[in-house]
Structure formats: structure tokens, C-alpha cells
Amino acid sequence: MDAKLEAKLESLPTEPGVYLMKDRRGEIIYVGKAVNLRNRVRSYFTRTGDTRAFVSLLDQFLGDIETVLVHNEKEALLLENELIKKHKPRFNVLLKDDKQYISLRLDRTQSYPRLEVVRRYEKDGARYFGPYSSASAIRETLRIINRYFHLRTCTDHVLANRKRPCLLHQIGRCPAPCVYPVPEQEYRKSVDEVVLFLEGKAGELVDGLRARMKQASSELKFEEAARIRDQLLAIERSLERQKVATTDFKDQDVFASHREGDRLLVYVLYVRQGRLNGGQAFPLGSQEFPDEELLPSFVNLYYDQGNFVPEEVLLPLDVEEREGLEALLSERKGERVRVMVPKRGEKRDLVDMAQKNAEQAVIERRRTKDETEVVLRRLQERLHLRNLPRRMECFDISHFQGSSIVASQVAATDGEIDKSRYRRYRIKTLEKQDDFASMHEVISRRLKRGQEEGDLPDLLVIDGGKGQLASALAAAKDLGVEGVDIISLAKSRDLEVHDRDEESNRSPERVFIPHRKDPIVLRQNSAELYLLARLRDEAHRFAITFQQKSMRKGNFHSVLEDIPGVGETRKKLMLRHFGSLKRVREATIEELAEVLGPTVAERVHAALHGHPEEDSEDPIREASLADAGALVDEKSEEGSPPGSP
């Protein structure tokens, strides 16, 4: 350690705050917080015989330490959270905001409330239930509720504008408050029962339903009594599957972690109203720093993403920032939240259960990783690749009758789909269809960018045959790119059958590689072929989706945006109000004037009804009209990062 750094360590303050460790190039590699900055930072350098990896890394990487003083632990947690999100240090816990936590929302302030599937908790006065560990779990819950409790499922817009009841009313699963005068008091009974069901309060719910069943039977309403009986049986079966975890019936999140070297996995166990409600594993790599520092950072980031804050948060080990974390979570929830480190009893059993789940998740991920390694090595050997294909990218060209030519790039890292590296391309140099020239342009653009950024994959997979492969190889040669393997994967096709008695069959999937005339046929149903085919099919899906979206935009633009005075804003206003382009065409001038004003309304009406050729049958235009509503507030394709080519 140099003298400048030693002097800084001697002068560190003893107040609470945040410290930023920088490498010798000045890049921030770790952000931490402490109640006493001097004691925390100096502890890294005064522990004799400490064999943990991060201690030796400090001597190798550390170039400087900066500190920021705050008033208390809570402010330190907030500042640490902001700095981690801003700088993304390599040795900090980083949680991606992938919106994967599914919950149910019920707004009881509405006249006829409905359940919504959401991925965010907001302070809007509504009740939230969850999170649910999987989409299948939430589907099963909704299936029971929709079948036996009869809440509406339509949106508020549909509720206000529907003219006749939907199919759900016809099969007896919705009272149709959109059409019929359903008494709100009767509907509220169903809402209250749904809340009891979602809270797991079996006794109160079952007792109430049994009383209603007996009353209906005594009044000779046998059909209603039979319906309530079926409802009771379904609810009892569902609640039997929920294991009671604690006897105090509180909402709790239980955290545990398991480490193997620098690999850390945090597991969150969800307990709602004393019952187990699932769990979620969060694998984290390159986490050299100790668990007692990383765990509070993880908890802070986890709840900062908008996740439900329970009444109690259970941790496996004591952390210095527990009081500050408790104050911060209480502020986010709007009521007291306890952060506890249980030593015995039911709560300790929950922590031990979360710990076992964390260990099992690590074992499963290790097994999956080992299996993937074997598949990648077999693929390398079978296709004579120079590189182990850890980073793979696949390309596909898509067009519609020679127009709207686009390309897709999808990627996989260590055998798993990696949507952060998806890209979309518009073909710039061609006006008519030429798959070979299009592939040459796309691969050239990808490799050129890779050369500039130092980001080249191990393997490029081209969707196509020899011609597409030759175009990709030519692009690599033109740019002088070496060391990247390039292959093409040709789909199976129907074989010609000359004998009428012979059954038609298909050729196998074929892999073409450079400098080899005949294709390589991988064993059907093998893991290697499945890996390539899955990547190729994903590239095809991504390209088709982008091509259809581009086509709809172009056709939709020609219908409305060519009208003087109508731009993107007015186009969206019309679609929001009328719901589709077909309804816009059918609207009268008076109806259009409610949205656009009289002058523009007359102009739009005249333009839409003054071009009879626009009503001619056109498959491209008809497709765009059918999907016009999807263009409102259109978001980028899932997995495609902003700024894609």
C-alpha cells in the first residue's frame, strides 16, 4: 500500500457515511456504508491471517478511497443505494429491474372492484396480495377466484362502454355489472370473500359460506346452495395445500444466503398471513466482500424496486445497519417494520428453511452449469470450432413480399438466452429483396461495432444455408475479423418422394461450416442441436415481430398521418377514444369533433371517406387495421435495449 493511501486511512472520520473504493485507474469498484467509517474501512487492512479473496484483491486493485459523511444509518443506506445504481461497481450487489415479481391488486374504492395482475406496488390505497413465486401459481389462484367468486375481469374502459354481456356472464362466472344493475352490496360480499381467501383466513371464509349455503337451502334455492357447496369444496382444497409457517399470522420476508467462493446466492422466502407463499432465488456473481456487508445492500435494493414491504423482515445474521434499515423500510411502508435476526423458535425455523432453499438452488445451478459446459464442449468438438461457444449470436433476415426488409440478432451466454444483447437492424443499402446481400450488410455492421467496442462473440450462427454462410464469411474477411467461428443452420425440408407408396419424410437439420462441402448432421433430439435450433427459432421470431411492427407502422402512417394537421399525438388520441382504426372510419364528424375539434374533424372525415382505393382488399393494410390498437403507447420489443440499430 502506498504512503498516500495509508495517510488517508489514518485520517478517516468516525461518523456514519459511505465510502467509495477506486482502482488505480480511478474507476469505482465498490461502494459501502458504515456507522463508523474509520473502523469499517480499516478493518480490511488490519485483519491478520484473513484468507478471504477480497482482502488480497484490495492490494491488487485499490488505488484510492473517498468518503461521504451523512447524519445517520438511514441516510447512509439511501446514499449507498443511489451510488450503486449510478456507478454499477463490479464488486457490489447489482439487482436488475426485470419486473418479475407478480402480485394481485384489488382497489376496493371502485364501484365494482376487480383483481389485476401487477408487477409493482404503489401507495394508491389499493390492497396488494403476493408476490407469487410463478405465473402458474397466480393463474391457479385466479382460476379459483374467477370460477367461484364471480368478480368482473374486464377493464374499466370495457365496463363503461360494453353494450351486452360477455361470454363469462353466459357461463355463469360474472354478474355483468357492465350491463345489468347489479346491487353493489351483493357484489361487495364477493369482494370481501375474495379478500379473506387471498389472506388465507379459512375459518372466517368457510363459516360465512356455510351459513349462506344453509340459508339458500332453507329458502329452497337449491341451485344457489349447490353453487356455494362447490365453492366451499374448491376453497377448502386450495387452503389445505398452504402450509402454516407461523402462528402470529403476519406478512414476512425471510432472507438467507449461500456462498461458494465469489458466487453468492440470496434466497427470499415469502410468508403471508402466517402461510408460506413461495420464494425467489437471486444468484449474484463476483461478490468478494463479506455477507454482513452485502446482505443489507441487497435488502435495500430489493425493496427499492417497488416490492411489497411486509411487517417483518427476517435476516440470517446480524448487520451493523439493522436499525437504519428498519427505519428506511418503515418509511417506505408507512407503518412500523421490524428487521429481526431470530435465534430460536418459529422465526428461526423460517430462516433455516430459507437457508436450505438457498443451498439447494446453488446445487441446482451448479448441476445445470456443469451440464451446459458438457453440451458446449460437445458442440465445439462436433462442429470443429476454434472457440468454446460461450457467447453465441444468431442472425435472421425477414421481409414481406420483398419489402420491409429487417434483420434480427439474438444471443445466448453459456447456453442461456441473453436478451441484453438482442439487436434489430433495418437494411439500409437495399431497396429490394436479396437475402445474401442483406446478410452481408448485417454481419458487417455487427462485426464492425464489435471491433470498435472490443465485443466479439465466440460463435455466429446464420439462419440459412451455404449462400448465407458465404455472405457472412465474406463480411468477416472484408473487415479482417479473425478468431470468430461462423456457421449456418439450415432448416429441415420435405424430401421429394417419387414412389407413391413411400411415405413423405423430412430431411434433418443441417449445419454448414466453412471449407466443407457437405453439411454436418447433428444427432436428432440431441442437446447440441436443441441449443442451436432454439437460438435459430428465437432469431426467426424476433425478426418476424420486428418486420410486422415496421410494416404496420408504415401502413398506419399512410392512413392517418398524411392528413394535414394530424400527427402522432392526435393519432393516439383517436385510437384511445375509438379503440381501433375501423371505429375511426365509422365515426361521424360530430364524434370526431369531440376529440379533434370541428376543423380537424372535418378534414379527417373527408380524407378517410374520400379515397375509395383505401378500402380495397390489401393483406398488408388489413393486417395493420386489425392490430392498430396495439400501436397506442407502443413499447420496444421485449429484450431489445434502447438505441438498437
XYZ file of C-alpha atoms in Angstrom:
645
model
C 0.000 0.000 0.000
C 1.374 3.406 -0.964
C 2.004 6.152 1.593
C -0.822 8.366 0.268
C -3.416 5.662 0.877
C -2.005 4.871 4.327
C -2.289 8.530 5.284
C -5.896 8.619 4.105
C -6.726 5.579 6.244
C -5.297 7.333 9.297
C -7.460 10.413 8.724
C -10.787 8.673 8.078
C -13.712 10.117 10.103
C -15.615 8.136 12.739
C -19.060 9.406 11.673
C -21.599 7.398 9.620
C -21.321 7.630 5.876
C -20.494 5.971 2.570
C -17.073 5.003 1.241
C -16.130 4.532 -2.419
C -13.193 2.285 -3.295
C -11.494 3.084 -6.597
C -8.992 1.109 -8.627
C -5.709 2.504 -9.908
C -7.470 3.938 -12.979
C -9.952 5.878 -10.838
C -12.920 3.603 -11.577
C -15.258 2.895 -8.644
C -15.119 -0.834 -7.835
C -17.067 -0.931 -4.550
C -19.491 1.267 -2.610
C -20.083 0.543 1.078
C -21.735 2.180 4.060
C -20.829 2.179 7.742
C -21.906 3.587 11.075
C -18.228 4.266 11.775
C -16.289 4.819 8.563
C -12.827 4.548 10.138
C -13.488 1.220 11.850
C -15.142 -0.326 8.804
C -12.545 0.637 6.188
C -9.515 -0.012 8.406
C -10.865 -3.479 9.214
C -9.966 -4.571 5.691
C -6.290 -3.913 6.316
C -5.835 -4.883 9.967
C -7.157 -8.470 9.912
C -4.157 -10.757 10.121
C -4.414 -14.189 8.563
C -7.564 -13.272 6.647
C -7.669 -15.524 3.585
C -10.819 -14.126 2.027
C -10.371 -13.248 -1.610
C -11.436 -9.629 -1.382
C -8.576 -8.794 1.059
C -5.912 -9.766 -1.469
C -7.888 -8.018 -4.205
C -7.606 -4.729 -2.349
C -3.818 -4.787 -2.585
C -4.118 -5.629 -6.278
C -6.808 -3.155 -7.334
C -7.211 -0.426 -4.743
C -5.947 2.983 -5.737
C -7.973 5.430 -3.659
C -10.809 5.702 -1.139
C -13.358 8.506 -0.982
C -15.876 9.092 1.801
C -19.193 10.937 2.029
C -20.471 11.830 5.505
C -24.181 11.685 6.397
C -26.214 12.187 9.558
C -27.322 8.613 10.320
C -27.542 4.990 9.152
C -30.746 5.572 7.204
C -29.173 8.310 5.090
C -26.131 6.083 4.532
C -28.361 3.309 3.176
C -30.158 5.712 0.843
C -26.927 7.224 -0.466
C -25.308 3.809 -0.941
C -28.326 2.674 -2.935
C -28.174 5.702 -5.255
C -24.412 5.399 -5.802
C -24.644 1.673 -6.616
C -27.350 2.303 -9.211
C -25.376 5.204 -10.669
C -21.883 3.686 -10.871
C -22.680 -0.098 -11.001
C -19.429 -1.112 -9.228
C -18.104 -4.545 -10.164
C -17.941 -5.881 -6.585
C -21.361 -4.655 -5.400
C -24.683 -6.440 -5.394
C -26.489 -5.417 -8.582
C -30.181 -6.211 -8.976
C -31.647 -5.892 -12.451
C -35.091 -4.321 -12.547
C -36.712 -7.102 -14.564
C -40.186 -6.690 -13.042
C -40.503 -10.374 -12.283
C -42.432 -10.182 -9.026
C -46.090 -10.910 -9.813
C -48.830 -9.783 -7.439
C -52.578 -9.199 -7.365
C -54.104 -5.750 -6.887
C -57.635 -5.047 -5.626
C -58.907 -1.450 -5.486
C -61.898 -1.518 -3.139
C -62.692 2.152 -3.786
C -64.184 1.250 -7.181
C -67.901 0.583 -7.546
C -67.255 -2.926 -8.859
C -63.639 -3.840 -7.968
C -61.659 -6.384 -9.980
C -58.383 -8.228 -9.499
C -55.436 -7.075 -11.597
C -52.093 -8.796 -12.140
C -49.346 -6.235 -11.456
C -45.587 -6.189 -11.020
C -45.355 -3.023 -8.934
C -46.576 -1.965 -5.514
C -47.774 1.617 -5.246
C -49.146 3.696 -2.391
C -52.551 4.168 -4.026
C -54.872 2.854 -1.319
C -55.420 -0.498 -3.060
C -54.834 -3.933 -1.487
C -51.914 -5.982 -2.835
C -51.571 -9.741 -2.441
C -48.355 -11.613 -3.154
C -45.778 -11.749 -4.519
C -46.437 -15.063 -6.228
C -43.464 -17.274 -6.981
C -44.544 -18.161 -10.525
C -47.076 -17.373 -13.225
C -48.629 -20.831 -12.790
C -49.302 -20.137 -9.094
C -51.090 -16.881 -9.833
C -53.056 -18.484 -12.696
C -54.324 -21.208 -10.352
C -55.400 -18.582 -7.803
C -57.207 -16.539 -10.454
C -58.868 -19.662 -11.839
C -60.455 -20.410 -8.459
C -61.486 -16.786 -7.907
C -62.971 -16.332 -11.388
C -64.881 -19.596 -11.175
C -66.299 -19.367 -7.668
C -66.297 -15.722 -6.551
C -67.576 -14.069 -9.749
C -65.698 -10.766 -9.859
C -65.558 -8.932 -13.147
C -62.415 -9.412 -15.254
C -62.938 -6.667 -17.842
C -61.107 -3.345 -17.730
C -62.697 -0.086 -16.561
C -62.923 1.098 -20.179
C -64.846 -2.015 -21.218
C -67.042 -1.776 -18.116
C -68.112 1.732 -19.070
C -68.697 1.047 -22.773
C -69.987 -2.521 -23.142
C -73.445 -2.827 -24.702
C -74.166 -6.501 -23.974
C -72.839 -9.100 -21.513
C -69.786 -11.159 -22.419
C -69.261 -14.913 -22.541
C -68.263 -15.083 -18.861
C -71.753 -13.937 -17.884
C -73.310 -16.508 -20.184
C -71.415 -19.351 -18.479
C -72.268 -18.033 -15.025
C -68.905 -16.571 -13.948
C -69.675 -12.846 -13.932
C -72.822 -10.935 -12.863
C -72.187 -8.458 -15.724
C -72.268 -5.148 -13.836
C -71.281 -3.570 -17.153
C -74.822 -4.124 -18.439
C -77.153 -5.117 -15.619
C -77.956 -3.149 -12.421
C -76.090 -5.442 -10.024
C -76.571 -4.279 -6.394
C -73.244 -3.029 -5.090
C -73.942 -4.522 -1.665
C -74.234 -8.017 -3.149
C -71.075 -7.507 -5.211
C -69.233 -6.305 -2.086
C -69.921 -9.633 -0.409
C -67.982 -11.387 -3.157
C -65.157 -8.833 -2.835
C -64.936 -9.407 0.939
C -64.829 -13.185 0.397
C -62.014 -12.797 -2.139
C -60.006 -10.780 0.394
C -60.492 -13.486 3.043
C -59.447 -16.167 0.534
C -56.301 -14.314 -0.528
C -55.399 -13.626 3.109
C -55.731 -17.341 3.885
C -58.384 -16.769 6.572
C -60.031 -20.129 6.047
C -62.163 -20.258 9.195
C -63.962 -16.965 8.723
C -64.494 -17.537 4.995
C -65.725 -21.137 5.297
C -68.072 -20.318 8.175
C -69.644 -17.480 6.203
C -70.133 -19.633 3.098
C -71.666 -22.480 5.090
C -74.152 -20.081 6.644
C -75.084 -18.774 3.177
C -75.472 -22.319 1.855
C -77.835 -23.308 4.686
C -79.849 -20.132 4.223
C -80.194 -20.736 0.475
C -81.252 -24.322 1.133
C -83.862 -23.305 3.705
C -85.281 -20.816 1.175
C -85.483 -23.655 -1.400
C -82.818 -22.000 -3.605
C -81.161 -25.315 -4.315
C -79.152 -24.198 -7.368
C -77.531 -21.386 -5.386
C -76.900 -23.764 -2.454
C -75.205 -26.249 -4.822
C -73.040 -23.472 -6.263
C -71.914 -22.409 -2.777
C -71.221 -26.071 -1.901
C -68.888 -26.402 -4.909
C -67.257 -23.121 -3.943
C -66.655 -24.429 -0.411
C -65.033 -27.647 -1.656
C -62.698 -25.755 -4.026
C -61.653 -23.280 -1.325
C -61.002 -25.999 1.255
C -58.860 -27.958 -1.213
C -56.866 -24.840 -2.059
C -56.310 -23.778 1.547
C -55.270 -27.305 2.575
C -52.241 -27.022 0.288
C -50.987 -23.911 2.100
C -48.706 -24.852 4.977
C -48.995 -22.783 8.156
C -45.498 -21.445 8.873
C -46.100 -19.257 11.954
C -48.889 -18.798 14.443
C -48.815 -14.989 14.584
C -50.256 -14.652 11.016
C -48.006 -11.811 9.876
C -46.565 -10.870 6.494
C -42.867 -11.738 6.488
C -39.961 -11.853 4.040
C -37.219 -14.254 5.105
C -33.713 -13.763 3.667
C -30.895 -16.315 3.573
C -27.694 -16.669 1.563
C -25.262 -19.334 0.435
C -21.766 -18.664 -0.862
C -19.291 -20.647 -2.936
C -16.142 -18.593 -3.445
C -17.142 -15.309 -5.024
C -20.526 -16.727 -6.070
C -23.333 -15.652 -3.769
C -26.984 -16.651 -3.911
C -29.641 -14.887 -1.860
C -32.991 -16.612 -1.332
C -36.164 -14.771 -0.274
C -38.944 -16.813 1.310
C -42.403 -15.210 1.267
C -44.764 -15.723 4.211
C -48.186 -14.079 4.011
C -50.618 -14.141 6.915
C -48.570 -16.918 8.503
C -48.643 -19.154 5.409
C -45.838 -19.985 3.002
C -46.432 -18.254 -0.317
C -43.342 -19.222 -2.342
C -39.808 -17.970 -2.740
C -37.309 -16.499 -5.179
C -33.599 -17.158 -5.743
C -31.199 -14.348 -6.719
C -27.801 -15.608 -7.962
C -25.059 -12.974 -7.732
C -21.533 -13.285 -9.125
C -18.217 -11.599 -8.287
C -19.217 -10.817 -4.708
C -15.911 -10.788 -2.866
C -16.967 -8.707 0.130
C -18.366 -10.299 3.320
C -22.017 -11.288 3.691
C -22.676 -8.914 6.601
C -21.960 -6.019 4.222
C -23.642 -7.359 1.093
C -26.890 -8.555 2.686
C -28.194 -5.150 3.867
C -27.275 -3.701 0.459
C -29.263 -6.459 -1.227
C -32.272 -5.914 1.036
C -32.183 -2.177 0.394
C -32.007 -2.621 -3.389
C -34.696 -5.313 -3.329
C -37.299 -3.094 -1.681
C -36.193 -0.056 -3.662
C -37.519 -1.806 -6.781
C -41.089 -1.386 -5.572
C -41.569 -4.795 -3.973
C -44.120 -5.263 -1.218
C -42.723 -4.361 2.219
C -44.011 -6.823 4.867
C -44.482 -6.318 8.596
C -41.306 -8.254 9.425
C -38.028 -8.864 7.617
C -36.035 -11.820 8.945
C -32.257 -11.951 8.361
C -29.862 -14.871 8.950
C -27.146 -12.752 10.570
C -26.854 -9.525 12.483
C -25.795 -6.479 10.490
C -24.485 -3.166 11.669
C -27.091 -1.193 9.725
C -30.153 -3.049 11.085
C -31.675 -0.013 12.835
C -31.188 2.217 9.809
C -32.662 -0.446 7.534
C -35.663 -0.768 9.849
C -36.265 2.991 9.785
C -35.950 3.123 5.988
C -38.381 0.239 5.389
C -40.853 1.675 7.892
C -40.818 4.940 5.965
C -41.422 3.133 2.664
C -44.311 1.089 4.070
C -45.878 3.919 6.041
C -46.021 1.868 9.243
C -43.667 0.061 11.611
C -41.482 -2.623 10.005
C -39.306 -4.836 12.191
C -35.963 -6.164 10.924
C -35.129 -9.194 13.052
C -32.365 -11.777 13.426
C -34.178 -14.661 15.190
C -32.143 -17.097 17.266
C -34.830 -19.662 18.135
C -38.473 -20.570 17.685
C -40.738 -20.411 14.608
C -38.947 -17.454 13.071
C -35.567 -19.208 13.295
C -37.141 -22.245 11.637
C -38.181 -19.997 8.751
C -34.624 -18.678 8.370
C -33.305 -22.254 8.367
C -35.880 -23.174 5.715
C -34.760 -20.244 3.534
C -31.135 -21.318 4.076
C -31.887 -24.844 2.840
C -33.617 -23.416 -0.224
C -30.587 -21.218 -0.935
C -28.226 -24.219 -0.698
C -30.489 -26.313 -2.938
C -30.716 -23.508 -5.510
C -26.909 -23.332 -5.646
C -26.691 -27.111 -6.150
C -29.239 -26.987 -8.978
C -27.492 -24.088 -10.692
C -24.130 -25.845 -10.358
C -25.561 -29.011 -11.896
C -27.162 -27.046 -14.716
C -23.922 -25.160 -15.346
C -21.908 -28.390 -15.470
C -24.388 -29.940 -17.901
C -24.268 -26.855 -20.120
C -20.462 -26.976 -20.124
C -20.587 -30.549 -21.429
C -23.036 -29.594 -24.202
C -20.892 -26.637 -25.292
C -17.771 -28.800 -25.431
C -19.578 -31.445 -27.477
C -20.781 -28.729 -29.856
C -17.233 -27.392 -30.193
C -15.869 -30.836 -30.959
C -18.630 -31.873 -33.357
C -18.522 -28.653 -35.426
C -14.705 -28.281 -35.275
C -14.923 -24.840 -33.662
C -11.835 -22.951 -32.542
C -13.617 -21.417 -29.546
C -15.808 -22.855 -26.825
C -19.124 -21.176 -27.828
C -19.963 -19.471 -24.553
C -21.145 -16.292 -26.284
C -23.301 -17.146 -29.293
C -25.260 -14.849 -31.590
C -27.757 -15.823 -34.284
C -28.956 -13.723 -37.238
C -32.049 -13.946 -39.427
C -33.453 -11.866 -42.311
C -37.183 -11.185 -42.639
C -39.272 -9.405 -45.279
C -42.816 -9.279 -46.637
C -43.099 -9.916 -50.361
C -39.723 -8.296 -50.899
C -40.433 -5.165 -48.828
C -39.960 -4.165 -45.177
C -36.588 -5.960 -45.040
C -35.228 -6.235 -41.495
C -32.828 -8.458 -39.561
C -32.588 -9.745 -36.036
C -29.711 -10.577 -33.705
C -30.400 -12.787 -30.700
C -27.813 -14.080 -28.264
C -27.057 -16.766 -25.698
C -24.471 -16.739 -22.924
C -23.365 -20.106 -21.520
C -26.315 -21.757 -23.235
C -28.954 -19.379 -21.819
C -30.860 -16.738 -23.772
C -29.306 -13.304 -23.166
C -31.818 -10.602 -24.109
C -29.475 -7.781 -23.117
C -27.562 -8.494 -26.358
C -30.559 -8.608 -28.688
C -30.444 -6.157 -31.576
C -32.690 -5.213 -34.502
C -31.492 -3.969 -37.890
C -33.156 -2.159 -40.766
C -31.498 -2.939 -44.087
C -30.122 0.365 -45.366
C -28.313 -0.447 -48.617
C -31.009 -2.430 -50.466
C -34.366 -1.481 -51.915
C -35.438 -4.957 -52.999
C -35.097 -8.431 -51.576
C -31.632 -10.013 -51.599
C -31.057 -12.308 -48.624
C -27.347 -12.751 -49.332
C -26.619 -9.014 -49.636
C -28.798 -8.309 -46.591
C -26.863 -10.832 -44.521
C -23.549 -9.337 -45.682
C -24.699 -5.865 -44.546
C -25.928 -7.017 -41.145
C -22.851 -9.110 -40.303
C -20.594 -6.275 -41.472
C -22.339 -3.815 -39.171
C -22.221 -6.227 -36.227
C -18.544 -7.111 -36.627
C -17.528 -3.508 -37.216
C -19.228 -2.463 -33.999
C -17.625 -5.398 -32.216
C -14.171 -4.340 -33.401
C -14.719 -0.782 -32.186
C -16.068 -1.829 -28.782
C -13.904 -4.914 -28.285
C -17.041 -7.042 -28.044
C -16.984 -10.015 -30.410
C -18.842 -13.301 -29.785
C -17.325 -16.777 -29.866
C -19.768 -18.093 -32.473
C -22.049 -16.561 -35.108
C -24.972 -18.743 -36.202
C -26.591 -17.780 -39.515
C -30.131 -18.853 -40.311
C -29.804 -20.322 -43.791
C -27.638 -22.463 -45.998
C -24.391 -22.179 -47.955
C -25.268 -18.845 -49.573
C -25.991 -17.071 -46.301
C -22.863 -18.594 -44.749
C -20.730 -17.390 -47.667
C -22.103 -13.857 -47.268
C -21.268 -13.820 -43.556
C -17.749 -15.170 -44.173
C -17.198 -12.517 -46.854
C -18.236 -9.781 -44.418
C -15.757 -11.067 -41.822
C -12.992 -11.272 -44.435
C -13.674 -7.741 -45.703
C -13.267 -6.384 -42.168
C -10.256 -8.559 -41.361
C -12.044 -10.211 -38.434
C -10.408 -13.435 -37.325
C -10.997 -15.715 -34.379
C -14.808 -15.729 -34.582
C -16.398 -19.023 -35.626
C -19.206 -18.710 -38.190
C -21.656 -21.467 -39.128
C -25.122 -21.664 -40.665
C -28.093 -23.780 -39.685
C -30.484 -24.877 -42.437
C -33.993 -25.952 -41.546
C -35.255 -29.409 -42.336
C -37.302 -29.654 -45.533
C -39.634 -32.095 -47.231
C -37.805 -34.673 -49.307
C -39.034 -35.454 -52.804
C -40.987 -38.694 -52.947
C -41.036 -40.497 -56.291
C -42.790 -43.627 -55.134
C -46.472 -43.084 -54.349
C -46.380 -45.896 -51.838
C -43.477 -44.322 -49.991
C -44.428 -42.044 -47.122
C -43.295 -38.415 -47.238
C -40.499 -37.555 -44.819
C -38.257 -34.631 -43.985
C -34.547 -34.051 -44.095
C -32.682 -33.488 -40.832
C -31.439 -30.094 -39.654
C -28.111 -29.391 -41.380
C -25.138 -27.374 -40.143
C -22.809 -25.840 -42.731
C -19.274 -24.898 -41.696
C -16.517 -23.127 -43.672
C -14.298 -25.101 -46.065
C -16.512 -28.168 -46.022
C -18.779 -29.146 -48.902
C -21.224 -31.423 -47.137
C -23.208 -30.308 -44.103
C -22.830 -31.803 -40.650
C -25.935 -33.542 -39.350
C -26.142 -33.463 -35.579
C -27.936 -36.305 -33.861
C -31.660 -35.583 -33.773
C -33.055 -34.710 -30.323
C -29.522 -34.084 -29.037
C -28.836 -31.225 -26.635
C -26.397 -29.653 -29.104
C -28.973 -29.488 -31.897
C -31.636 -28.263 -29.500
C -29.370 -25.406 -28.401
C -28.750 -24.253 -31.986
C -32.362 -24.736 -33.095
C -33.729 -22.830 -30.106
C -31.435 -19.897 -30.890
C -32.387 -20.013 -34.596
C -36.122 -20.139 -33.816
C -35.767 -17.222 -31.397
C -33.985 -15.182 -34.096
C -36.790 -16.004 -36.530
C -39.463 -14.959 -34.008
C -37.660 -11.730 -33.171
C -37.189 -10.838 -36.853
C -40.819 -11.576 -37.788
C -42.102 -9.498 -34.871
C -39.934 -6.536 -35.838
C -40.835 -6.847 -39.522
C -44.575 -6.930 -38.787
C -44.264 -3.954 -36.467
C -42.369 -1.965 -39.103
C -44.956 -2.896 -41.725
C -47.865 -1.850 -39.507
C -46.188 1.459 -38.732
C -45.661 2.196 -42.415
C -49.217 1.350 -43.424
C -50.778 3.068 -40.464
C -48.761 6.181 -41.175
C -50.155 6.329 -44.714
C -53.750 6.226 -43.435
C -53.783 8.947 -40.770
C -50.511 10.830 -40.563
C -50.689 12.010 -44.166
C -53.761 14.057 -43.243
C -52.729 17.688 -42.666
C -52.966 18.612 -39.007
C -52.827 15.016 -37.747
C -49.613 13.897 -36.115
C -48.560 11.301 -33.567
C -50.440 12.938 -30.672
C -53.786 13.250 -32.442
C -53.422 9.759 -33.885
C -53.055 8.333 -30.357
C -55.968 10.428 -29.100
C -58.248 8.982 -31.780
C -57.160 5.420 -31.092
C -57.577 5.797 -27.340
C -61.056 7.246 -27.786
C -62.414 4.961 -30.525
C -60.344 1.823 -29.864
C -59.418 0.966 -33.479
C -58.924 2.482 -36.917
C -62.120 0.810 -38.076
C -64.103 2.745 -35.466
C -62.335 5.959 -36.529
C -63.515 5.346 -40.102
C -67.082 4.730 -38.904
C -67.190 7.838 -36.692
C -69.292 10.832 -37.704
C -67.912 14.338 -37.923
C -69.606 15.189 -34.628
C -67.965 12.220 -32.886
C -64.563 13.130 -34.322
C -65.050 16.738 -33.247
C -65.282 15.653 -29.599
C -61.653 14.539 -29.840
C -60.099 16.750 -32.519
C -62.220 19.859 -32.738
C -64.544 20.738 -35.655
C -61.952 21.881 -38.194
C -59.603 18.897 -37.956
C -62.583 16.526 -37.621
C -63.980 17.623 -40.996
C -60.530 17.223 -42.550
C -60.067 13.694 -41.133
C -63.572 12.600 -42.137
C -63.095 13.886 -45.690
C -59.694 12.198 -46.015
C -60.900 8.824 -44.719
C -64.014 8.795 -46.894
C -62.602 10.456 -49.985
C -60.192 7.697 -51.101
C -62.137 4.612 -52.120
C -58.951 2.845 -53.102
C -58.020 2.652 -49.406
C -60.987 0.347 -48.855
C -59.763 -2.171 -51.427
C -58.627 -5.541 -50.174
C -54.979 -5.337 -49.261
C -53.487 -8.012 -46.991
C -50.854 -5.666 -45.634
C -53.369 -2.927 -44.844
C -55.917 -5.335 -43.397
C -53.256 -6.739 -41.076
C -52.386 -3.240 -39.944
C -56.017 -2.357 -39.294
C -56.564 -5.462 -37.205
C -53.629 -4.594 -34.996
C -53.970 -0.828 -34.968
C -54.896 -0.697 -31.312
C -51.568 -2.265 -30.422
C -49.792 0.843 -31.677
C -51.046 3.023 -28.818
C -48.207 3.764 -26.406
C -46.163 1.193 -28.293
C -43.150 -0.060 -26.368
C -39.957 -1.520 -27.797
C -39.770 -5.268 -28.321
C -39.066 -7.151 -25.086
C -35.390 -7.739 -24.600
C -34.267 -5.181 -27.152
C -32.286 -2.442 -25.434
C -32.858 1.199 -26.290
C -30.793 2.584 -29.067
C -30.750 -0.674 -31.050
C -29.743 -0.315 -34.694
